[in-house]
């Protein structure tokens, strides 16, 4: 049993025991509340029958007090049980990842599938059975978007940044309990879809409400208090209070008319801000050793300000905003004390102090939230290795396997070093060519985000990945699959001509045309890619292409083979040097029952 599996199972067992105890407590407290109500009613009845009316009030207050204490205790236990259940779900999700059952996870990131992107569709970065679906544990909208950016390899990659992220991932992967606490805090109270853009726009705004609003609000509050007093001493009729409240309602509407958008924004994000304050507290309080994490943490505090304290203050202010401005209790509170006016003024004061820092604080949280998901890879795959990033466009892999196949992955050793620029991969149908191309590409993606890879040893240069594997027609744009392939290859060639360091993966290129055109086109393409500095792999059924190895030392042949047992075709998915010498199309047709 791996350390990760042991950790997850121990946590699940502990949560089950705690849940059982908490369920028992909830049941006991529920019956206790009923007992207090019955006992209180009986006591008051006995006191009433004995004509001890002066004690009835004391008795009622006493039992109501006990009842309220039980309610608070009951709610606290229910909230704690919710935390325990959430922790158990986090660990159950880990067990599913370990068993390869991650395709059942709801969030696959399918909205990020983009056939125009250089590699995300071909390498299963998003969608069902994807890298994103496998590792994603983000609990913030921005963290999810940051993880997407990492997996797309957006931005300018450099050796130092990758090395720093590797160190950060190593450190965070060893903080399993801390990572689960972060996921927990982000999962408990969460708005369905927090409006980050409008929140940032508000925080960076400079407009403020007129001080006259506060003066008007205070004036009407004083009038209301004085009116209540006069009604109590019967100087004015109580009906005047109703008129006063109606006037207050109109005044509140007028004063808060321009604040309606802001109030709706804060109502929608208050739960998420509560979770964010908890997450930022965890980040600011933790002791980090890696430079990357220290740099991020340093952005959360200064000599004058502490992010955790200011975000808690922000959350506390928002907590006063009712779930709905039309909630009966909140509406009454608003009419009596003009709460919207004072809440917005408190928020403006908070913005004056912290508004220009909020975006930076959230960016720190989002980056660490994304890294926490990346850390699932090293924590759950102890035998994976961190790649060595080279200063040259080479790639070497010892016992490399596909990260999404788990124990089913067949490991191979491969290298393209020195003058070698293009590897031609030949082999029969279903022998493993496409899977191997994806194996290299997927591990490269993981290398560039600072994660470990499924290999015993892995080294690579920093290259832009371009693929052409799953081309398909587009009826809306009147594009055939063959022409779609041509367009992707054009993008690849243009990238090489721009001087980009390109790593390409081409699977069965030009399969939509006749054999002569396919061979000629592939030969010309490979020579152009070498000419403009491209490095990569090309899989093909065109065995004649393998002759290019004799023309250039920059081209090397590899192959996959099949074998037969009891008239059944078998594959070992082992990569071998040299060209393929076998074909299996006719045999497969016979096995399928097609007369040949």
XYZ file of C-alpha atoms in Angstrom:
596
model
C 0.000 0.000 0.000
C 1.399 3.400 -0.993
C 1.776 6.221 1.502
C -0.969 8.170 -0.288
C -3.414 5.260 -0.157
C -2.634 4.686 3.519
C -3.133 8.400 4.243
C -6.474 8.532 2.431
C -7.832 5.340 4.007
C -6.832 6.371 7.536
C -8.557 9.723 7.061
C -11.708 8.061 5.728
C -11.841 5.662 8.680
C -11.326 8.514 11.139
C -14.057 10.545 9.455
C -16.451 7.594 9.600
C -15.858 7.213 13.347
C -16.308 10.939 13.928
C -19.450 11.056 11.801
C -20.940 8.198 13.791
C -20.247 10.020 17.085
C -21.590 13.317 15.705
C -24.767 11.679 14.411
C -25.336 10.301 17.901
C -24.793 13.741 19.433
C -27.163 15.379 16.934
C -29.822 12.831 17.840
C -29.327 13.365 21.585
C -29.437 17.157 21.271
C -32.567 16.955 19.114
C -34.344 14.953 21.797
C -32.927 17.275 24.481
C -34.446 20.310 22.761
C -37.834 18.594 22.720
C -37.416 17.628 26.378
C -36.575 21.251 27.319
C -39.693 22.532 25.541
C -41.948 19.959 27.233
C -40.323 20.546 30.629
C -40.650 24.313 30.224
C -44.348 24.067 29.348
C -45.019 21.700 32.279
C -43.125 23.946 34.708
C -45.054 27.031 33.591
C -48.314 25.082 33.873
C -47.493 23.952 37.434
C -46.484 27.484 38.437
C -49.691 28.829 36.875
C -51.840 26.251 38.705
C -50.135 27.221 41.976
C -50.800 30.876 41.186
C -47.066 31.710 41.256
C -47.332 34.080 38.352
C -44.190 36.014 39.287
C -42.069 32.888 38.741
C -43.533 32.055 35.330
C -41.528 34.823 33.627
C -38.277 33.672 35.285
C -39.012 30.034 34.360
C -39.823 30.910 30.740
C -36.659 32.984 30.312
C -34.602 30.176 31.888
C -35.922 27.446 29.559
C -35.728 29.703 26.496
C -32.089 30.393 27.402
C -31.328 26.654 27.625
C -33.171 26.073 24.348
C -31.136 28.774 22.558
C -27.865 27.324 23.912
C -28.896 23.889 22.618
C -29.714 25.390 19.207
C -26.268 26.975 18.927
C -24.590 23.770 20.105
C -26.697 21.750 17.679
C -25.800 24.031 14.757
C -22.097 23.917 15.652
C -22.146 20.122 15.641
C -23.974 20.042 12.303
C -21.411 22.444 10.809
C -18.564 20.342 12.191
C -20.182 17.222 10.747
C -20.341 18.984 7.374
C -16.590 19.630 7.641
C -15.932 15.978 8.446
C -18.091 14.845 5.515
C -16.229 17.232 3.195
C -12.850 15.896 4.369
C -14.094 12.362 3.765
C -15.158 13.278 0.201
C -11.713 14.813 -0.433
C -10.026 11.562 0.623
C -12.509 9.404 -1.284
C -11.654 11.424 -4.388
C -7.981 10.647 -3.750
C -8.749 6.924 -3.569
C -10.584 7.160 -6.880
C -7.577 8.835 -8.499
C -5.325 6.078 -7.215
C -7.625 3.404 -8.647
C -7.861 5.184 -12.017
C -11.533 6.055 -11.539
C -11.019 9.784 -12.086
C -13.247 9.792 -15.203
C -16.225 9.910 -12.819
C -15.211 13.402 -11.607
C -17.746 15.997 -12.743
C -15.343 18.779 -13.693
C -13.495 17.712 -16.830
C -12.763 21.218 -18.105
C -14.436 20.318 -21.397
C -15.204 23.990 -22.109
C -11.470 24.510 -22.664
C -11.254 22.031 -25.533
C -9.953 23.974 -28.517
C -8.976 22.327 -31.794
C -7.121 25.517 -32.755
C -4.769 25.243 -29.764
C -1.359 23.731 -30.621
C -1.837 20.600 -28.472
C -4.652 20.524 -25.856
C -7.095 18.402 -27.880
C -4.577 15.859 -29.130
C -2.906 15.338 -25.723
C -6.121 14.989 -23.665
C -5.368 18.037 -21.559
C -9.087 18.809 -21.089
C -12.292 16.827 -21.440
C -13.188 13.326 -20.324
C -10.219 11.177 -19.280
C -7.915 14.205 -19.304
C -5.045 15.591 -17.254
C -7.314 18.351 -15.943
C -9.991 15.909 -14.839
C -7.319 13.786 -13.167
C -5.578 16.427 -11.064
C -8.077 19.274 -10.622
C -8.860 19.967 -6.962
C -9.127 23.748 -7.243
C -11.676 25.447 -4.992
C -11.564 28.984 -6.402
C -12.657 30.232 -9.806
C -9.327 32.006 -10.297
C -7.398 28.924 -9.173
C -9.198 26.839 -11.777
C -8.346 29.401 -14.456
C -4.719 29.470 -13.281
C -4.521 25.677 -13.577
C -5.918 25.941 -17.103
C -3.209 28.475 -18.010
C -0.514 26.190 -16.612
C -1.763 23.184 -18.577
C -1.946 25.245 -21.752
C 1.707 26.251 -21.169
C 0.717 29.886 -21.565
C 3.315 32.595 -21.131
C 7.038 32.475 -21.679
C 8.518 29.360 -20.120
C 12.015 29.570 -18.695
C 14.286 27.225 -16.799
C 14.338 29.232 -13.554
C 10.550 29.502 -13.287
C 10.095 25.773 -13.896
C 12.764 24.940 -11.292
C 11.116 27.213 -8.712
C 7.711 25.661 -9.369
C 9.231 22.202 -9.006
C 10.550 23.118 -5.562
C 7.173 24.565 -4.608
C 5.357 21.423 -5.772
C 7.806 19.225 -3.855
C 7.211 21.218 -0.676
C 3.429 21.404 -0.968
C 3.147 17.711 -1.828
C 4.669 16.947 1.587
C 2.023 19.119 3.305
C -0.930 16.803 2.693
C -2.914 17.861 5.771
C -2.393 21.569 5.025
C -3.478 21.059 1.405
C -6.625 19.265 2.476
C -7.436 22.064 4.922
C -7.131 24.561 2.076
C -9.462 22.497 -0.116
C -11.825 22.122 2.845
C -12.065 25.857 3.544
C -12.660 26.592 -0.107
C -15.368 23.945 -0.412
C -17.565 24.660 2.620
C -18.977 28.065 1.730
C -18.828 28.752 -1.951
C -20.772 31.005 -4.276
C -21.907 29.211 -7.420
C -20.069 31.549 -9.766
C -18.179 34.412 -8.137
C -17.963 37.529 -10.310
C -14.218 38.120 -10.030
C -14.054 40.784 -12.729
C -16.678 43.003 -11.125
C -15.143 42.447 -7.684
C -11.729 43.584 -8.960
C -13.312 46.513 -10.805
C -15.033 47.571 -7.575
C -11.834 47.222 -5.522
C -9.891 49.368 -7.974
C -12.606 52.020 -8.163
C -12.188 55.422 -6.544
C -15.730 56.744 -6.437
C -17.320 57.085 -3.004
C -20.786 57.888 -1.729
C -21.682 61.391 -0.640
C -21.249 62.105 3.095
C -24.733 63.597 2.868
C -26.116 60.031 2.726
C -24.742 59.291 6.180
C -26.101 62.582 7.542
C -29.553 61.855 6.130
C -29.489 58.285 7.444
C -28.429 59.389 10.934
C -31.131 62.075 10.969
C -33.893 59.612 10.109
C -32.588 57.062 12.629
C -32.754 59.689 15.376
C -36.274 60.653 14.293
C -37.299 56.978 14.394
C -35.834 56.442 17.886
C -37.489 59.615 19.167
C -40.805 58.580 17.599
C -40.648 55.176 19.283
C -40.040 56.868 22.619
C -42.945 59.293 22.130
C -45.202 56.384 21.163
C -44.230 54.468 24.292
C -45.020 57.414 26.567
C -48.204 57.892 24.495
C -47.393 61.417 23.368
C -48.087 60.418 19.759
C -50.337 57.654 18.461
C -48.699 54.344 17.579
C -50.027 54.678 14.028
C -47.477 57.454 13.571
C -44.715 54.822 13.826
C -46.136 53.025 10.815
C -46.050 56.272 8.860
C -42.474 56.849 10.044
C -41.380 53.404 8.845
C -43.037 53.952 5.473
C -41.150 57.216 5.062
C -37.916 55.435 6.099
C -38.551 52.755 3.484
C -38.870 55.372 0.747
C -35.750 57.215 1.949
C -33.737 53.960 2.089
C -34.810 53.169 -1.477
C -33.767 56.618 -2.667
C -30.411 56.550 -0.846
C -29.525 53.018 -1.980
C -30.854 53.304 -5.534
C -27.384 53.897 -6.974
C -25.916 51.142 -4.775
C -28.180 48.350 -6.018
C -25.559 46.794 -8.311
C -22.923 46.783 -5.569
C -25.314 45.276 -3.018
C -26.233 42.459 -5.433
C -22.535 41.844 -6.113
C -21.724 41.557 -2.417
C -24.715 39.331 -1.734
C -23.542 36.948 -4.468
C -19.896 36.749 -3.350
C -20.133 36.880 0.450
C -19.831 33.094 0.873
C -16.797 32.907 -1.394
C -15.123 35.849 0.356
C -15.584 34.021 3.655
C -13.811 30.994 2.157
C -11.119 33.174 0.589
C -10.379 34.804 3.947
C -9.878 31.336 5.459
C -7.628 30.211 2.594
C -5.502 33.366 2.726
C -5.191 32.915 6.496
C -3.784 29.401 5.911
C -1.330 30.700 3.301
C -0.124 33.636 5.385
C 0.312 31.536 8.539
C 2.172 28.601 6.960
C 5.968 28.299 7.073
C 7.332 27.839 3.558
C 10.883 26.991 2.516
C 10.780 27.169 -1.290
C 11.545 30.551 -2.828
C 8.479 30.519 -5.076
C 6.093 30.077 -2.144
C 7.984 32.587 -0.013
C 7.699 35.173 -2.765
C 3.961 34.588 -3.041
C 3.486 34.670 0.715
C 5.467 37.911 0.947
C 2.812 39.648 -1.150
C 0.219 39.025 1.560
C 1.740 41.074 4.341
C 3.731 44.190 4.985
C 4.782 46.235 7.993
C 1.424 48.023 8.024
C -1.060 45.482 6.676
C -1.845 41.799 7.130
C -3.906 40.171 4.414
C -5.503 37.630 6.767
C -6.736 40.377 9.104
C -8.005 42.642 6.329
C -9.757 39.818 4.470
C -11.422 38.712 7.713
C -12.626 42.293 8.214
C -13.951 42.291 4.643
C -15.773 39.000 5.256
C -17.210 40.284 8.556
C -18.647 43.364 6.831
C -20.195 41.256 4.083
C -21.645 38.914 6.693
C -24.037 41.692 7.712
C -25.542 41.733 4.260
C -28.635 39.560 4.250
C -29.038 36.685 1.857
C -31.695 38.848 0.268
C -32.463 42.502 0.672
C -36.081 41.461 0.683
C -35.720 39.062 3.579
C -38.330 40.211 6.144
C -35.867 40.505 9.029
C -33.225 42.238 6.962
C -35.812 44.583 5.466
C -37.008 45.642 8.919
C -33.411 46.094 10.079
C -32.694 48.171 6.985
C -35.718 50.421 7.516
C -34.931 51.028 11.180
C -31.147 51.498 10.960
C -30.429 52.178 7.251
C -28.021 49.224 7.242
C -27.345 49.305 3.477
C -26.062 52.865 3.693
C -23.676 52.149 6.580
C -22.545 48.802 5.159
C -21.636 50.395 1.846
C -19.776 53.138 3.694
C -17.840 50.503 5.680
C -16.984 48.728 2.436
C -15.803 51.993 0.898
C -13.515 52.580 3.872
C -12.166 49.042 3.470
C -11.590 49.708 -0.232
C -9.761 52.973 0.486
C -7.365 50.993 2.674
C -7.040 47.718 0.745
C -8.642 48.067 -2.675
C -5.386 48.326 -4.621
C -4.069 45.172 -2.905
C -7.065 42.848 -3.304
C -6.207 41.762 -6.860
C -2.662 40.824 -5.803
C -3.921 38.883 -2.774
C -6.373 36.920 -4.904
C -3.689 36.180 -7.504
C -1.501 34.670 -4.777
C -4.412 32.510 -3.629
C -5.191 31.419 -7.191
C -1.580 30.418 -7.940
C -1.317 28.337 -4.768
C -4.780 26.856 -5.334
C -3.609 25.675 -8.772
C -0.349 24.269 -7.349
C -2.292 22.307 -4.723
C -3.958 20.416 -7.602
C -0.605 19.802 -9.302
C 0.642 18.310 -6.018
C -1.752 15.378 -6.396
C 0.699 13.967 -8.955
C 3.814 13.592 -6.748
C 1.798 12.710 -3.629
C -0.028 9.846 -5.312
C 2.811 8.699 -7.596
C 5.896 8.289 -5.407
C 7.883 6.532 -8.145
C 7.579 9.391 -10.636
C 10.543 11.681 -11.176
C 11.055 15.410 -11.575
C 12.461 16.198 -15.027
C 15.793 17.860 -15.670
C 15.301 20.958 -17.810
C 18.018 21.364 -20.440
C 19.336 24.373 -22.325
C 19.134 22.514 -25.649
C 16.308 21.015 -27.682
C 16.791 17.393 -26.717
C 14.692 14.796 -24.972
C 15.714 11.666 -23.069
C 13.320 9.342 -21.269
C 14.032 6.168 -19.327
C 11.021 3.907 -18.693
C 8.496 6.574 -19.601
C 4.773 5.799 -19.424
C 1.504 7.608 -20.070
C 0.477 9.531 -16.909
C -3.226 8.755 -17.325
C -2.900 4.981 -17.751
C -1.657 4.212 -14.244
C -0.447 0.654 -13.754
C -1.638 -0.282 -17.260
C 0.966 1.984 -18.836
C 3.742 0.197 -20.728
C 7.055 1.965 -20.124
C 9.589 2.624 -22.872
C 13.012 4.213 -23.177
C 13.572 6.852 -25.817
C 15.996 9.625 -26.687
C 16.640 12.268 -29.324
C 19.974 13.886 -28.651
C 22.841 15.464 -30.520
C 22.129 15.779 -34.233
C 18.926 13.713 -34.059
C 15.914 15.919 -34.864
C 13.151 13.647 -36.163
C 12.105 10.181 -35.011
C 10.030 8.164 -37.460
C 7.748 5.726 -35.614
C 6.482 2.833 -37.721
C 4.404 -0.134 -36.748
C 1.220 -2.000 -37.496
C -2.275 -0.897 -36.551
C -2.997 -0.715 -32.787
C 0.655 -1.397 -31.941
C 1.021 1.714 -29.761
C 2.355 4.480 -32.010
C -0.269 7.128 -31.175
C -0.203 6.330 -27.465
C 3.566 6.724 -27.390
C 3.367 10.120 -29.084
C 0.837 11.207 -26.469
C 3.029 9.743 -23.729
C 5.902 12.034 -24.661
C 3.668 15.058 -25.234
C 1.724 14.680 -21.989
C 4.874 14.257 -19.920
C 6.336 17.361 -21.557
C 3.229 19.336 -20.538
C 3.670 18.134 -16.941
C 7.386 18.987 -17.045
C 6.669 22.599 -17.910
C 4.186 23.113 -15.050
C 6.732 21.978 -12.465
C 5.225 18.533 -11.920
C 6.941 15.139 -11.871
C 6.537 12.819 -14.853
C 5.812 9.130 -15.280
C 9.400 8.016 -15.896
C 12.480 6.802 -14.072
C 14.538 9.574 -15.691
C 13.453 12.405 -17.925
C 15.248 15.394 -19.378
C 14.067 17.856 -21.971
C 14.631 21.287 -23.390
C 12.013 24.023 -23.241
C 10.057 23.754 -26.465
C 6.662 24.817 -27.796
C 4.532 21.728 -28.335
C 2.648 21.378 -31.625
C 0.566 18.328 -32.518
C -1.371 17.034 -35.495
C -3.138 13.844 -34.438
C -6.926 14.087 -34.303
C -7.758 16.279 -37.263
C -11.415 16.223 -38.293
C -13.581 17.970 -40.806
C -15.539 21.132 -40.042
C -18.789 21.319 -42.021
C -19.567 24.839 -40.816
C -16.287 26.133 -42.250
C -16.407 23.760 -45.229
C -13.091 22.185 -44.230
C -12.250 18.519 -44.870
C -10.162 16.528 -42.407
C -7.276 16.495 -44.891
C -7.361 20.276 -45.289
C -7.664 20.667 -41.509
C -4.454 18.638 -41.234
C -2.775 20.909 -43.794
C -3.783 23.993 -41.776
C -2.322 22.585 -38.551
C 0.927 21.706 -40.285
C 1.035 25.216 -41.760
C 0.841 26.644 -38.219
C 3.684 24.318 -37.210
C 5.890 25.385 -40.119
C 5.224 29.072 -39.459
C 6.211 28.615 -35.804
C 9.503 27.037 -36.890
C 10.139 29.876 -39.347
C 9.554 32.423 -36.561
C 12.452 30.842 -34.728
C 10.405 29.146 -32.000
C 11.863 26.088 -30.322
C 9.297 23.592 -31.604
C 8.578 20.036 -30.495
C 6.101 18.398 -32.861
C 4.054 15.214 -32.713
C 2.575 14.178 -36.066
C 0.417 11.062 -36.215
C -0.159 9.416 -39.604
C 0.374 12.613 -41.577
C -1.391 13.122 -44.913
C -3.507 10.012 -44.415
C -6.291 11.688 -46.431
C -4.519 11.403 -49.771
C -3.019 8.716 -52.030
C 0.167 6.875 -51.133
C 2.393 8.748 -53.624
C 1.219 12.188 -52.475
C 1.472 11.068 -48.856
C 5.061 9.937 -49.250
C 6.135 13.006 -51.223
C 4.369 15.437 -48.890
C 5.728 13.764 -45.764
C 9.296 13.763 -47.116
C 9.142 17.457 -48.006
C 7.592 18.318 -44.624
C 10.173 16.407 -42.582
C 13.040 18.045 -44.451
C 11.506 21.492 -43.922
C 11.025 20.857 -40.211
C 14.674 19.877 -39.887
C 15.754 22.885 -41.950
C 13.924 25.332 -39.671
C 15.069 23.719 -36.411
C 12.033 21.656 -35.427
C 12.382 18.584 -33.205
C 9.808 15.833 -32.873
C 8.222 12.540 -33.821
C 6.295 11.381 -36.871
C 4.305 8.145 -36.867
C 3.555 6.599 -40.238
C 2.485 3.487 -42.132
C 4.619 4.643 -45.046
C 7.612 2.363 -44.594
C 9.405 4.040 -47.502
C 9.816 7.130 -45.330
C 12.189 5.113 -43.187
C 14.731 5.371 -46.014
C 15.227 9.019 -45.005
C 17.387 7.735 -42.161
C 19.971 6.739 -44.772
C 19.947 10.258 -46.214
C 20.349 12.205 -42.978
C 21.844 11.508 -39.578
C 19.211 13.866 -38.157
C 16.508 11.207 -38.702
C 16.211 8.020 -36.660
C 13.780 5.097 -36.951
C 11.823 3.433 -34.173
C 9.071 0.831 -34.394
C 6.382 -1.104 -32.556
C 5.632 -4.739 -33.402
C 2.896 -7.336 -33.026
C 3.081 -11.099 -32.580
C 0.618 -13.951 -32.858
C -0.501 -16.650 -30.416
C -3.123 -19.267 -31.284
C -4.089 -17.307 -34.365
C -4.659 -14.191 -32.245
C -2.825 -10.923 -32.659
C -0.958 -9.638 -29.599
C 0.979 -6.449 -28.858
C 3.724 -5.838 -26.331
C 3.786 -2.029 -26.950
C 7.576 -2.045 -26.644
C 9.464 0.607 -28.616
C 12.403 -0.730 -30.611
C 15.040 0.969 -32.707
C 14.844 0.515 -36.436
C 12.055 0.343 -38.993
C 8.986 -1.863 -38.780
C 8.889 -5.006 -40.911
C 5.369 -6.232 -40.122
C 1.838 -5.403 -41.229
C -1.436 -6.649 -39.801
C -4.330 -5.085 -41.737
C -5.176 -8.273 -43.661
C -4.931 -10.410 -40.541
C -7.176 -8.056 -38.580
C -9.778 -8.208 -41.331
C -9.710 -11.997 -41.197
C -10.043 -11.970 -37.401
C -13.081 -9.700 -37.786
C -14.692 -12.278 -40.075
C -14.178 -10.391 -43.341
C -13.356 -12.614 -46.284
C -10.095 -11.577 -47.923
